[in-house]
XYZ file of C-alpha atoms in Angstrom:
779
model
C 165.325 162.839 110.557
C 166.473 165.714 112.732
C 170.100 166.755 113.304
C 170.975 168.866 116.325
C 174.176 170.018 118.099
C 175.636 168.384 121.219
C 176.274 171.666 122.986
C 174.161 173.186 125.681
C 171.774 175.011 123.340
C 171.278 171.882 121.225
C 170.334 173.947 118.211
C 168.614 172.120 115.378
C 170.749 172.098 112.297
C 168.621 170.069 109.805
C 165.084 168.620 109.378
C 164.448 166.491 106.313
C 161.322 166.894 104.146
C 159.909 163.516 105.287
C 159.894 164.727 108.913
C 158.005 167.875 107.943
C 155.555 165.899 105.755
C 154.838 163.422 108.551
C 154.702 165.642 111.626
C 154.233 169.113 110.118
C 157.153 170.823 111.891
C 159.759 172.862 109.997
C 163.199 174.010 111.147
C 161.666 177.391 111.964
C 159.080 175.694 114.221
C 161.662 173.757 116.258
C 164.986 175.655 116.147
C 166.299 173.713 119.137
C 165.730 170.537 121.106
C 164.112 172.558 123.878
C 161.721 174.173 121.414
C 160.946 170.698 119.996
C 160.214 169.362 123.460
C 157.812 172.193 124.190
C 155.849 171.527 121.021
C 156.039 167.737 120.859
C 155.472 166.983 124.559
C 153.022 169.554 125.947
C 152.534 167.556 129.159
C 155.340 168.789 131.424
C 155.712 165.559 133.376
C 155.880 163.412 130.276
C 158.237 166.023 128.697
C 160.701 165.753 131.577
C 160.539 161.939 131.387
C 161.138 161.908 127.639
C 163.970 164.448 127.643
C 165.703 162.607 130.464
C 165.628 159.422 128.395
C 166.677 161.509 125.348
C 169.894 162.754 126.878
C 170.552 159.407 128.597
C 170.491 157.746 125.199
C 172.948 160.297 123.852
C 175.246 159.903 126.853
C 175.204 156.113 126.412
C 176.173 156.493 122.794
C 179.051 158.763 123.680
C 180.335 156.326 126.302
C 179.969 153.104 124.336
C 180.133 154.233 120.743
C 177.341 151.710 120.001
C 173.996 152.084 118.308
C 171.081 150.821 120.429
C 167.640 149.826 119.107
C 165.213 152.749 118.846
C 162.698 153.318 121.631
C 158.983 154.017 121.389
C 157.613 157.453 122.293
C 154.423 159.392 121.773
C 154.581 162.919 120.344
C 152.047 165.575 119.360
C 152.376 166.703 115.746
C 151.934 170.278 114.591
C 148.198 169.634 114.014
C 147.803 168.521 117.643
C 147.356 164.819 116.916
C 149.131 162.187 119.044
C 151.557 160.014 117.095
C 153.361 156.827 118.165
C 156.967 156.860 116.915
C 160.218 154.927 117.219
C 163.127 157.302 117.989
C 166.710 156.262 117.419
C 169.975 158.114 118.197
C 173.349 158.157 116.445
C 176.420 160.440 116.966
C 178.476 161.973 114.229
C 181.191 164.218 115.657
C 179.473 167.006 117.609
C 176.151 166.334 115.990
C 173.321 164.059 117.057
C 171.349 162.345 114.298
C 167.835 161.513 115.532
C 165.559 159.239 113.401
C 161.752 159.160 113.718
C 159.645 156.186 112.432
C 155.881 156.863 112.525
C 154.082 153.841 114.052
C 150.623 155.407 114.100
C 149.154 153.561 111.047
C 150.552 150.295 112.400
C 149.071 150.900 115.841
C 145.678 151.797 114.329
C 145.679 148.539 112.362
C 146.793 146.605 115.426
C 144.041 148.195 117.502
C 141.449 147.294 114.876
C 142.728 143.735 114.761
C 142.683 143.520 118.532
C 139.139 144.841 118.658
C 138.103 142.293 116.046
C 139.862 139.534 117.957
C 138.101 140.480 121.168
C 134.760 140.602 119.336
C 135.421 137.191 117.818
C 136.387 135.840 121.214
C 133.211 137.220 122.736
C 131.126 135.717 119.917
C 132.872 132.358 120.250
C 132.424 132.483 124.002
C 128.723 133.271 123.623
C 128.323 130.409 121.166
C 130.117 127.884 123.337
C 128.285 129.018 126.441
C 124.829 128.798 124.891
C 125.022 125.809 122.578
C 123.644 122.491 123.889
C 127.045 120.822 123.456
C 130.031 121.437 125.673
C 133.089 123.096 124.087
C 136.629 122.474 125.248
C 140.285 123.021 124.372
C 143.038 120.663 125.514
C 146.756 121.496 125.255
C 149.520 118.933 125.105
C 152.754 120.651 126.209
C 156.092 119.535 124.758
C 157.276 116.443 126.630
C 153.918 115.823 128.368
C 152.050 112.519 127.972
C 148.590 113.784 128.907
C 146.938 116.960 127.668
C 145.320 119.396 130.061
C 142.217 121.510 129.699
C 142.971 125.088 128.601
C 139.342 126.118 128.087
C 135.937 124.603 128.911
C 132.459 126.071 128.430
C 129.780 126.283 131.075
C 127.831 123.477 129.350
C 130.929 121.289 129.449
C 131.296 121.929 133.182
C 127.604 121.175 133.741
C 127.651 117.969 131.725
C 130.606 116.603 133.703
C 129.581 118.209 137.018
C 132.924 120.050 137.310
C 133.965 123.405 138.749
C 136.257 125.693 136.701
C 139.026 125.005 139.211
C 138.629 121.221 138.884
C 138.705 121.446 135.088
C 141.812 123.673 135.117
C 143.637 121.350 137.517
C 144.324 117.649 137.060
C 142.731 116.428 133.798
C 142.081 113.090 135.480
C 139.372 114.838 137.476
C 137.372 115.213 134.274
C 138.185 111.676 133.165
C 136.954 110.394 136.529
C 133.406 111.212 135.445
C 133.570 108.460 132.805
C 131.700 105.300 133.814
C 134.090 102.795 135.452
C 133.304 100.186 132.803
C 134.142 102.611 129.979
C 137.057 104.474 131.619
C 139.958 102.158 130.639
C 139.025 102.278 126.969
C 138.402 106.049 127.168
C 141.879 106.691 128.579
C 143.386 104.379 125.982
C 141.890 106.169 122.970
C 142.761 109.567 124.473
C 146.401 108.526 125.001
C 146.519 107.177 121.438
C 145.232 110.478 120.026
C 147.753 112.467 122.108
C 150.654 110.237 121.056
C 149.822 110.324 117.351
C 148.645 113.964 117.259
C 145.502 112.777 115.470
C 141.816 113.743 115.651
C 139.893 112.274 118.556
C 136.462 110.652 118.409
C 134.872 108.502 121.076
C 131.681 107.553 122.926
C 131.306 106.666 126.583
C 128.946 106.800 129.512
C 129.456 109.475 132.139
C 128.169 109.544 135.695
C 127.254 113.092 136.688
C 124.379 115.060 138.177
C 122.968 111.890 139.706
C 122.474 109.988 136.436
C 124.328 107.983 133.820
C 124.247 109.330 130.266
C 125.976 108.651 126.968
C 128.264 111.358 125.535
C 130.354 111.694 122.401
C 133.549 113.771 122.133
C 135.026 115.025 118.858
C 138.185 117.171 118.543
C 140.740 118.201 115.910
C 144.452 118.891 116.707
C 146.406 122.013 115.770
C 150.155 122.487 116.334
C 151.566 125.711 117.808
C 154.946 127.326 117.108
C 156.321 126.273 120.489
C 155.681 122.583 119.744
C 152.463 122.367 121.759
C 149.382 120.709 120.265
C 145.891 122.041 120.865
C 142.756 119.869 120.481
C 139.638 121.984 120.011
C 136.433 119.973 120.314
C 132.886 119.527 121.517
C 131.163 117.199 123.946
C 127.654 116.100 122.864
C 124.966 114.368 124.908
C 123.857 111.364 122.804
C 121.854 109.577 125.474
C 118.529 109.928 123.621
C 120.192 108.657 120.438
C 121.622 105.651 122.276
C 118.284 104.830 123.846
C 116.641 105.080 120.436
C 119.297 102.762 119.003
C 118.597 100.287 121.784
C 114.854 100.463 121.071
C 115.578 100.039 117.374
C 117.710 97.010 118.136
C 114.859 95.560 120.188
C 112.413 96.285 117.380
C 114.723 94.776 114.782
C 115.119 91.653 116.881
C 111.361 91.412 117.347
C 110.840 91.996 113.631
C 113.447 89.379 112.760
C 115.632 92.055 111.148
C 119.334 91.923 110.363
C 121.816 94.644 109.443
C 124.494 94.310 106.772
C 127.130 96.277 104.874
C 128.811 95.634 101.548
C 132.307 97.016 100.832
C 132.410 97.560 97.080
C 136.196 97.925 96.989
C 136.966 94.793 99.002
C 133.990 92.955 97.449
C 132.973 91.577 100.845
C 129.611 91.572 102.587
C 129.469 92.086 106.348
C 126.516 91.090 108.567
C 125.552 91.292 112.216
C 125.799 88.508 114.776
C 122.062 87.823 114.673
C 122.196 86.976 110.994
C 125.366 84.949 111.501
C 123.622 82.803 114.091
C 120.377 82.558 112.117
C 122.037 81.656 108.814
C 124.342 79.088 110.434
C 127.734 80.794 109.926
C 130.723 79.660 111.947
C 131.241 81.340 115.362
C 132.925 84.702 114.919
C 132.276 84.796 111.159
C 130.859 88.207 110.277
C 131.537 88.576 106.565
C 131.824 86.669 103.334
C 132.871 87.365 99.726
C 130.100 89.152 97.872
C 130.378 86.684 95.012
C 129.563 83.856 97.428
C 126.644 85.749 98.941
C 124.741 85.778 95.653
C 124.994 81.963 95.568
C 122.611 81.807 98.554
C 119.845 83.575 96.607
C 117.084 81.426 95.119
C 117.790 80.704 91.427
C 114.450 82.222 90.389
C 115.312 85.485 92.161
C 118.996 85.854 91.198
C 118.372 87.948 88.074
C 116.252 90.607 89.785
C 118.615 90.753 92.799
C 121.680 91.164 90.559
C 119.967 93.952 88.602
C 118.937 95.820 91.762
C 122.413 95.560 93.349
C 124.101 96.606 90.099
C 121.947 99.742 89.930
C 123.045 100.646 93.469
C 126.735 99.928 92.813
C 126.933 102.285 89.808
C 124.936 104.979 91.599
C 121.958 104.804 89.228
C 119.620 104.740 92.257
C 120.074 105.823 95.851
C 118.030 103.054 97.495
C 116.158 99.857 96.658
C 113.668 97.516 98.342
C 114.068 93.885 97.308
C 111.941 90.876 98.154
C 113.528 87.502 97.449
C 114.223 84.025 98.815
C 117.510 83.040 100.416
C 118.932 79.759 101.635
C 120.028 79.389 105.264
C 121.304 76.521 107.362
C 120.081 73.076 106.423
C 119.131 74.237 102.933
C 115.938 75.919 104.152
C 114.587 78.772 102.017
C 113.283 81.908 103.700
C 111.756 85.106 102.364
C 113.649 88.353 102.951
C 112.638 91.946 102.385
C 115.855 93.957 102.109
C 116.039 97.749 102.322
C 119.350 98.665 100.659
C 121.019 101.994 99.960
C 124.297 103.703 99.109
C 126.029 104.479 102.421
C 129.410 105.841 101.258
C 130.881 107.525 98.176
C 134.396 108.557 97.142
C 135.539 112.095 96.235
C 134.103 111.644 92.730
C 130.701 110.573 94.063
C 131.151 106.926 93.102
C 129.507 104.499 95.585
C 132.050 102.661 97.737
C 129.704 100.922 100.182
C 126.136 99.695 100.440
C 124.283 98.967 103.655
C 120.826 98.291 104.927
C 118.444 96.089 106.838
C 116.910 92.749 105.918
C 113.632 91.493 107.392
C 112.644 87.848 107.625
C 109.134 87.929 106.127
C 108.692 84.187 105.665
C 105.700 84.061 108.003
C 104.112 87.055 106.285
C 104.653 85.614 102.801
C 103.228 82.264 103.901
C 100.212 84.023 105.389
C 99.869 86.124 102.227
C 99.914 83.022 100.033
C 97.302 81.419 102.266
C 95.197 84.604 102.153
C 95.496 84.720 98.358
C 94.290 81.121 98.171
C 91.375 81.964 100.472
C 90.663 85.070 98.403
C 90.667 83.045 95.192
C 88.383 80.473 96.799
C 86.033 83.217 98.014
C 86.051 84.761 94.537
C 85.118 81.409 92.988
C 82.406 80.835 95.596
C 81.058 84.333 94.973
C 80.953 83.757 91.221
C 79.208 80.410 91.699
C 76.760 81.980 94.142
C 76.022 84.855 91.758
C 75.480 82.414 88.896
C 73.344 80.143 91.087
C 71.222 83.029 92.369
C 70.863 84.471 88.890
C 69.625 81.100 87.629
C 67.340 80.851 90.659
C 65.875 84.302 90.024
C 65.382 83.605 86.315
C 63.904 80.176 87.050
C 61.647 81.695 89.685
C 60.459 84.300 87.208
C 59.765 81.683 84.587
C 57.955 79.529 87.172
C 55.900 82.550 88.194
C 54.792 83.243 84.653
C 54.052 79.558 83.913
C 52.070 79.231 87.130
C 49.945 82.191 86.095
C 49.191 80.478 82.783
C 48.546 77.135 84.470
C 46.288 78.923 86.950
C 44.088 80.122 84.082
C 43.913 76.657 82.556
C 43.352 74.855 85.875
C 40.772 77.353 87.074
C 38.864 77.296 83.816
C 38.870 73.481 83.840
C 37.448 73.455 87.357
C 34.658 75.825 86.392
C 33.814 73.739 83.342
C 33.680 70.609 85.509
C 30.938 72.224 87.568
C 28.986 72.865 84.416
C 29.499 69.340 82.953
C 28.446 67.153 85.857
C 25.919 65.352 83.655
C 28.231 64.948 80.661
C 30.585 61.972 81.301
C 32.613 62.274 78.097
C 33.225 65.995 78.717
C 34.195 65.257 82.318
C 36.718 62.662 81.102
C 38.324 65.257 78.854
C 38.418 67.840 81.637
C 39.927 65.191 83.913
C 42.745 64.647 81.407
C 43.296 68.426 81.358
C 43.347 68.507 85.164
C 45.843 65.633 85.348
C 48.073 67.299 82.756
C 47.864 70.536 84.732
C 48.939 68.633 87.872
C 51.945 67.185 86.025
C 52.829 70.622 84.669
C 52.533 72.013 88.184
C 54.997 69.390 89.431
C 57.453 70.270 86.677
C 57.107 73.945 87.464
C 57.639 73.142 91.137
C 60.928 71.449 90.240
C 61.905 74.497 88.184
C 61.070 76.705 91.095
C 63.195 74.398 93.220
C 66.302 75.879 91.654
C 66.306 78.340 94.514
C 69.343 79.234 96.553
C 70.334 76.516 99.068
C 70.309 77.158 102.790
C 74.059 77.803 103.241
C 75.806 77.021 106.564
C 76.254 79.962 108.896
C 78.537 80.647 111.815
C 80.090 83.599 113.653
C 82.412 85.793 111.560
C 84.188 89.121 112.066
C 82.407 91.826 110.074
C 85.626 93.807 109.621
C 87.356 90.897 107.921
C 84.347 90.218 105.717
C 84.303 93.872 104.606
C 88.026 93.859 103.804
C 87.812 90.544 101.948
C 84.827 91.707 99.903
C 86.559 94.946 98.907
C 89.519 92.963 97.576
C 87.090 91.232 95.214
C 86.349 94.577 93.541
C 89.768 94.554 91.863
C 92.672 96.926 92.393
C 91.833 99.129 89.408
C 88.318 99.802 90.676
C 89.581 100.294 94.245
C 92.065 102.954 93.086
C 89.724 104.681 90.623
C 86.961 105.064 93.209
C 89.230 105.581 96.244
C 87.463 102.695 98.001
C 88.132 102.834 101.739
C 87.197 100.558 104.631
C 86.712 102.226 108.017
C 86.384 99.817 110.925
C 85.070 100.615 114.384
C 87.085 99.779 117.471
C 86.505 96.365 118.991
C 85.067 93.175 117.509
C 81.922 93.234 115.395
C 80.595 89.650 115.047
C 77.912 88.605 112.571
C 76.100 85.275 112.181
C 76.410 84.609 108.485
C 77.739 82.647 105.578
C 80.769 84.575 104.246
C 79.766 84.063 100.614
C 76.308 85.547 101.230
C 77.798 88.570 103.000
C 80.290 88.981 100.156
C 77.412 88.906 97.642
C 75.615 91.687 99.490
C 78.707 93.851 99.950
C 80.055 93.365 96.415
C 76.699 94.035 94.735
C 76.153 97.198 96.780
C 79.760 98.348 96.336
C 79.646 97.798 92.565
C 76.475 99.882 92.373
C 78.189 102.558 94.463
C 81.171 102.612 92.081
C 78.789 102.931 89.128
C 76.949 105.856 90.741
C 79.340 108.478 89.382
C 80.247 109.598 85.878
C 83.353 108.909 83.740
C 84.437 112.499 84.319
C 83.749 112.414 88.071
C 84.025 108.872 89.449
C 82.194 108.265 92.686
C 84.278 107.738 95.821
C 83.152 104.775 97.916
C 83.502 104.193 101.663
C 82.553 101.066 103.614
C 82.159 101.644 107.361
C 81.417 99.255 110.202
C 79.444 101.057 112.899
C 80.262 100.690 116.621
C 78.631 97.867 118.530
C 75.289 98.899 119.988
C 74.453 101.331 117.159
C 70.675 101.360 116.734
C 69.169 100.493 113.369
C 67.031 103.150 111.632
C 63.546 103.347 113.138
C 61.685 103.316 109.817
C 60.745 100.196 107.862
C 63.645 98.805 105.813
C 63.733 99.171 102.035
C 64.805 95.526 101.675
C 65.020 92.516 103.977
C 62.985 92.154 107.151
C 62.416 94.302 110.200
C 65.027 93.268 112.793
C 63.268 91.181 115.480
C 62.902 92.950 118.806
C 65.764 92.191 121.186
C 68.034 90.837 118.435
C 71.553 92.243 118.521
C 72.470 93.553 115.079
C 75.809 94.526 113.538
C 75.520 97.547 111.246
C 77.644 98.706 108.334
C 77.223 101.313 105.630
C 78.300 101.610 102.004
C 78.398 105.258 100.905
C 79.213 106.913 97.610
C 79.584 110.447 96.279
C 77.675 109.682 93.086
C 74.579 111.147 91.437
C 72.150 109.876 94.068
C 68.873 107.928 93.686
C 65.507 109.372 92.717
C 62.325 108.389 94.563
C 61.055 106.614 91.428
C 64.159 104.431 91.238
C 64.160 103.850 94.981
C 60.583 102.503 94.825
C 61.501 99.924 92.151
C 65.187 99.145 92.690
C 64.651 95.817 94.497
C 62.107 94.463 91.996
C 62.934 91.740 89.457
C 64.456 92.817 86.151
C 64.667 96.489 87.130
C 67.942 98.193 86.190
C 69.217 101.707 85.480
C 72.295 100.411 83.624
C 70.650 99.670 80.312
C 71.957 96.633 78.449
C 74.913 96.288 80.866
C 72.608 95.481 83.793
C 70.663 92.294 84.519
C 68.195 93.749 86.988
C 68.976 90.873 89.352
C 71.811 92.202 91.565
C 69.657 94.049 94.111
C 66.990 91.372 93.919
C 69.657 88.842 94.967
C 70.686 91.212 97.778
C 67.071 91.441 98.949
C 66.667 87.659 98.870
C 69.849 87.113 100.888
C 68.789 89.727 103.455
C 65.416 88.053 103.907
C 67.006 84.619 104.345
C 69.348 86.003 107.014
C 66.796 88.166 108.888
C 68.880 91.167 107.810
C 67.675 94.549 106.620
C 68.773 97.393 104.373
C 67.880 101.097 104.396
C 68.484 103.491 101.514
C 69.355 107.142 102.182
C 69.886 109.232 99.093
C 69.014 112.381 97.252
C 69.757 113.374 93.653
C 73.185 114.969 93.409
C 74.104 114.143 97.016
C 75.321 110.550 96.812
C 73.838 107.537 98.551
C 74.284 105.538 101.742
C 73.147 101.942 102.142
C 72.822 100.908 105.788
C 72.781 97.166 106.429
C 71.843 95.539 109.726
C 72.907 91.902 110.115
C 72.210 89.577 113.077
C 75.207 89.336 115.376
C 74.265 85.902 116.705
C 72.402 82.769 115.645
C 68.674 83.225 115.036
C 65.622 80.986 114.726
C 64.758 80.651 111.031
C 61.147 79.694 111.805
C 58.759 82.686 111.925
C 56.513 83.229 114.909
C 53.256 81.234 114.853
C 51.134 84.155 115.927
C 52.133 86.225 112.908
C 52.201 83.420 110.323
C 49.240 82.887 107.997
C 48.448 79.379 106.909
C 50.280 78.516 103.687
C 48.149 75.958 101.846
C 49.987 73.189 99.997
C 49.256 73.265 96.274
C 48.634 69.515 96.312
C 46.184 69.705 99.200
C 42.492 69.602 98.344
C 43.284 69.224 94.683
C 40.259 66.995 94.270
C 36.705 67.689 95.240
C 34.331 70.517 94.486
C 33.860 73.645 96.563
C 30.403 73.895 98.193
C 28.180 75.979 95.943
C 26.729 78.109 98.736
C 29.790 78.397 100.996
C 30.471 82.036 100.083
C 26.859 83.151 99.737
C 26.553 86.801 100.819
C 30.258 87.642 100.551
C 31.722 90.379 98.339
C 35.293 89.668 97.284
C 37.704 91.966 95.384
C 40.162 89.999 93.220
C 43.321 91.708 91.886
C 46.020 90.255 89.605
C 48.029 92.158 87.005
C 47.122 89.358 84.554
C 43.436 89.954 83.759
C 42.806 86.321 82.787
C 44.068 85.086 86.164
C 41.927 87.636 88.016
C 38.834 86.620 86.060
C 39.379 82.866 86.623
C 39.807 83.390 90.367
C 36.690 85.554 90.427
C 34.702 82.863 88.600
C 35.848 80.240 91.159
C 34.521 82.441 93.953
C 31.289 83.213 92.156
C 30.745 79.499 91.656
C 30.789 79.204 95.466
C 28.128 81.906 95.791
C 30.253 85.026 96.274
C 29.977 88.321 94.437
C 33.507 88.727 92.994
C 34.932 91.764 91.193
C 38.127 91.217 89.147
C 40.599 94.101 88.483
C 44.115 94.012 87.013
C 45.381 97.363 88.374
C 46.479 97.211 92.039
C 46.252 100.978 92.269
C 42.614 100.857 91.212
C 42.008 98.084 93.765
C 43.464 100.268 96.548
C 41.097 103.097 95.597
C 38.068 100.777 95.469
C 38.879 99.427 98.946
C 39.414 102.888 100.395
C 36.103 104.185 99.042
C 33.963 101.582 100.848
C 35.974 99.147 102.995
C 32.843 97.862 104.718
C 31.493 96.521 101.441
C 34.269 93.972 100.983
C 34.386 90.687 102.846
C 37.882 89.810 101.618
C 40.651 90.746 99.189
C 42.311 88.136 96.957
C 45.622 89.494 95.631
C 48.669 88.508 93.616
C 52.110 89.323 95.094
C 54.328 90.646 92.307
C 52.506 93.437 90.494
C 53.664 96.610 88.796
C 53.199 99.816 90.770
C 51.840 98.399 94.046
C 52.753 94.880 95.130
C 50.499 92.484 97.014
C 52.173 93.009 100.371
C 51.723 96.786 100.222
C 48.133 96.373 99.043
C 47.410 93.950 101.930
C 48.869 96.401 104.456
C 46.656 99.084 102.986
C 43.623 96.827 103.267
C 44.257 95.841 106.853
C 44.738 99.502 107.811
C 41.212 100.461 106.715
C 38.198 100.676 109.001
C 36.877 98.107 109.056
C 39.954 96.114 107.962
C 39.684 93.926 104.900
C 41.395 90.499 105.255
C 43.684 89.453 102.408
C 44.248 86.048 100.851
C 47.495 86.034 98.884
C 47.650 83.908 95.722
C 51.205 83.912 94.353
C 53.435 81.876 92.092
C 56.479 82.687 94.231
C 55.670 82.456 97.944
C 59.355 81.847 98.757
C 60.154 85.489 97.936
C 58.227 86.572 101.036
C 61.092 85.412 103.247
C 60.903 83.790 106.660
C 59.727 86.784 108.655
C 56.233 87.338 110.074
C 53.472 88.164 107.567
C 50.597 89.536 109.675
C 49.081 91.387 106.722
C 47.910 88.102 105.102
C 45.162 85.807 106.355
C 46.296 82.985 104.087
C 48.953 82.361 101.439
C 48.118 80.136 98.473
C 50.506 78.943 95.797
C 49.583 79.135 92.118
C 48.040 77.286 90.462
C 45.313 77.271 93.123
C 42.245 75.032 93.149
C 38.735 76.294 93.676
C 38.513 74.302 96.916
C 41.665 75.947 98.311
C 40.584 79.417 97.303
C 36.982 79.150 98.488
C 37.928 77.735 101.884
C 40.659 80.330 102.406
C 38.279 83.201 101.558
C 35.548 81.707 103.716
C 37.819 81.403 106.746
C 39.404 84.824 106.201
C 36.093 86.614 105.887
C 34.718 84.882 108.959
C 37.591 85.499 111.421
C 40.009 87.845 109.642
C 42.726 85.165 110.093
C 42.849 81.495 109.238
C 43.247 79.094 112.154
C 46.712 77.566 111.822
C 45.359 74.215 112.934
C 43.251 74.104 109.727
């Protein structure tokens, strides 16, 4: 406060301590109003303006005797800093009391707030201008029925194809962009929000920028002091969402799906119109009491459905998938798969609503039941086939061994007959032996007849056969060994009996699963190769060489196990060979080999120790002729043919014949039969030794007589070796199991004889083979 005189000099009479503390001036600094003006208002123009107002204020006070509100001025304090102050005047006799209120701190705060406001406005503007949604503000003035736009972002203008002037003018211009079919409802919900001063939310189509798109508007009201209401909101393009919803609706309809919602407070279940029509509800009926809904569930499924729904209602789980039966119109039961979840909760997190989608899976469940029946039938057929083939292999082995023994007896009897031509009583006894041998041979033939039947074949899809066979492995094995089936694009037909294919696949897949260790189980992959894939060029390890020009379907069974050694690979398809100890029968791969031969199929083994194994199987894609080609087929002599009679004593004079059978007695009997016909016969029981003898002097030998199943080197391999020599040595095969040769060509043999063989059969076969290298098929 400053007090100065009214006279012309306007001397300062008093300055309070607050004035000095705030502005720095003392009474000595400003002894008069003029001195104050010089210091406080250094700018002469502003000083004249201020002092004029100063004295005008005083004059007004003198004339009216009133106290007017203080006015705002800017002064310079003693330190030279500008200060904003409110100056008020009051008269007391011949003194003027002037009050000063420093506004500088207030103005600084106001300036800071203003700067912050502008910064916030700029930030908000930048956000609204750059975000993908359009921002807007609508103001409803007191007494108005329709709000007007007070602010719109650039994106808002673009979305509605408006200019700033159009948006700021008549709000109906913006509303005119709404699709004509949606506009009445849009105006209605806007008017309702304006009338009730409530938040706005709505969806509609707009027509702008040459296209029709779906938008959604959301805004929240805020009342101003003057009674106006502002709605601040955003406009979002939801066209992609709507199109996705439409696609989803189409998919749901195609998938026979229905949507539903369950209000836990009202205890009512709502459903869509599709379900209402499907389930036979009355027209317009879209909900039902939840307690009635459970009555439509199949009695056998009620308990599990109640438990699942109860867990959702108490919030124990967030979602559930239920599969159950439900009754619809006419009492028909259908299968549903329902995906249910908690869709709403109250403030305490307690579920208040459930919702989800139900799929009609009746067709799928029916197909699954049918597939399970087919799978069970295939499993039974596979078990029967495995048992049948095991019996056949065992019976064949027994028949083979008995035939070898009978061959010794029969051959010895024949030789003795030659030596007892003049001894009638001895010949009678030998005749009884020969007749008994014939009866035994018939019995053995019946035992050998327990071979696998010729099963019906037709076209099948290889992919389906692979998938079906894998299912037979069992889920535990499939998971443990990560068994996968990889199918090529397009169909892959095979001409086969499905049980036989299943036997091959299952046996190979089981071996693949067993190829690992308990600590590191082998992973197994079954793959069908694309149509037209060429089979390996080398000879197959099992089965027959695919006939030229025959279309083959190929598949592989691979594992990541320990691999196969060369020693195992050479013996793995032989009878009674196993690497599984007491847990193996040694018949699985032999059965595979037999099936491959019967189907003109082939198998190749690719493996190395520590690198896993791959079995490649080639199977005919179309029907094939089961009869082998005549040109490559040796004559197979019937065991009953020429059973009587005596071989000419000199028929083989001059011939040298090598006889090999892993049973020494059989080899010696056969050699004696040949010697009786004049040949020089050498009997050996080691096929490896026989191969060396042939290789040393092939020209010495007129013919080779060989057994088929021998340890180390079998008869077929020995015959191929013999025919490859120079000159080639023809081979007569004498075997107890000719059926194991398969139906394919056998060019390595000149003749095939079944044990027990007679001297007549053997001598004639060797004679013809040594003379032409091949027996005339016409006999």
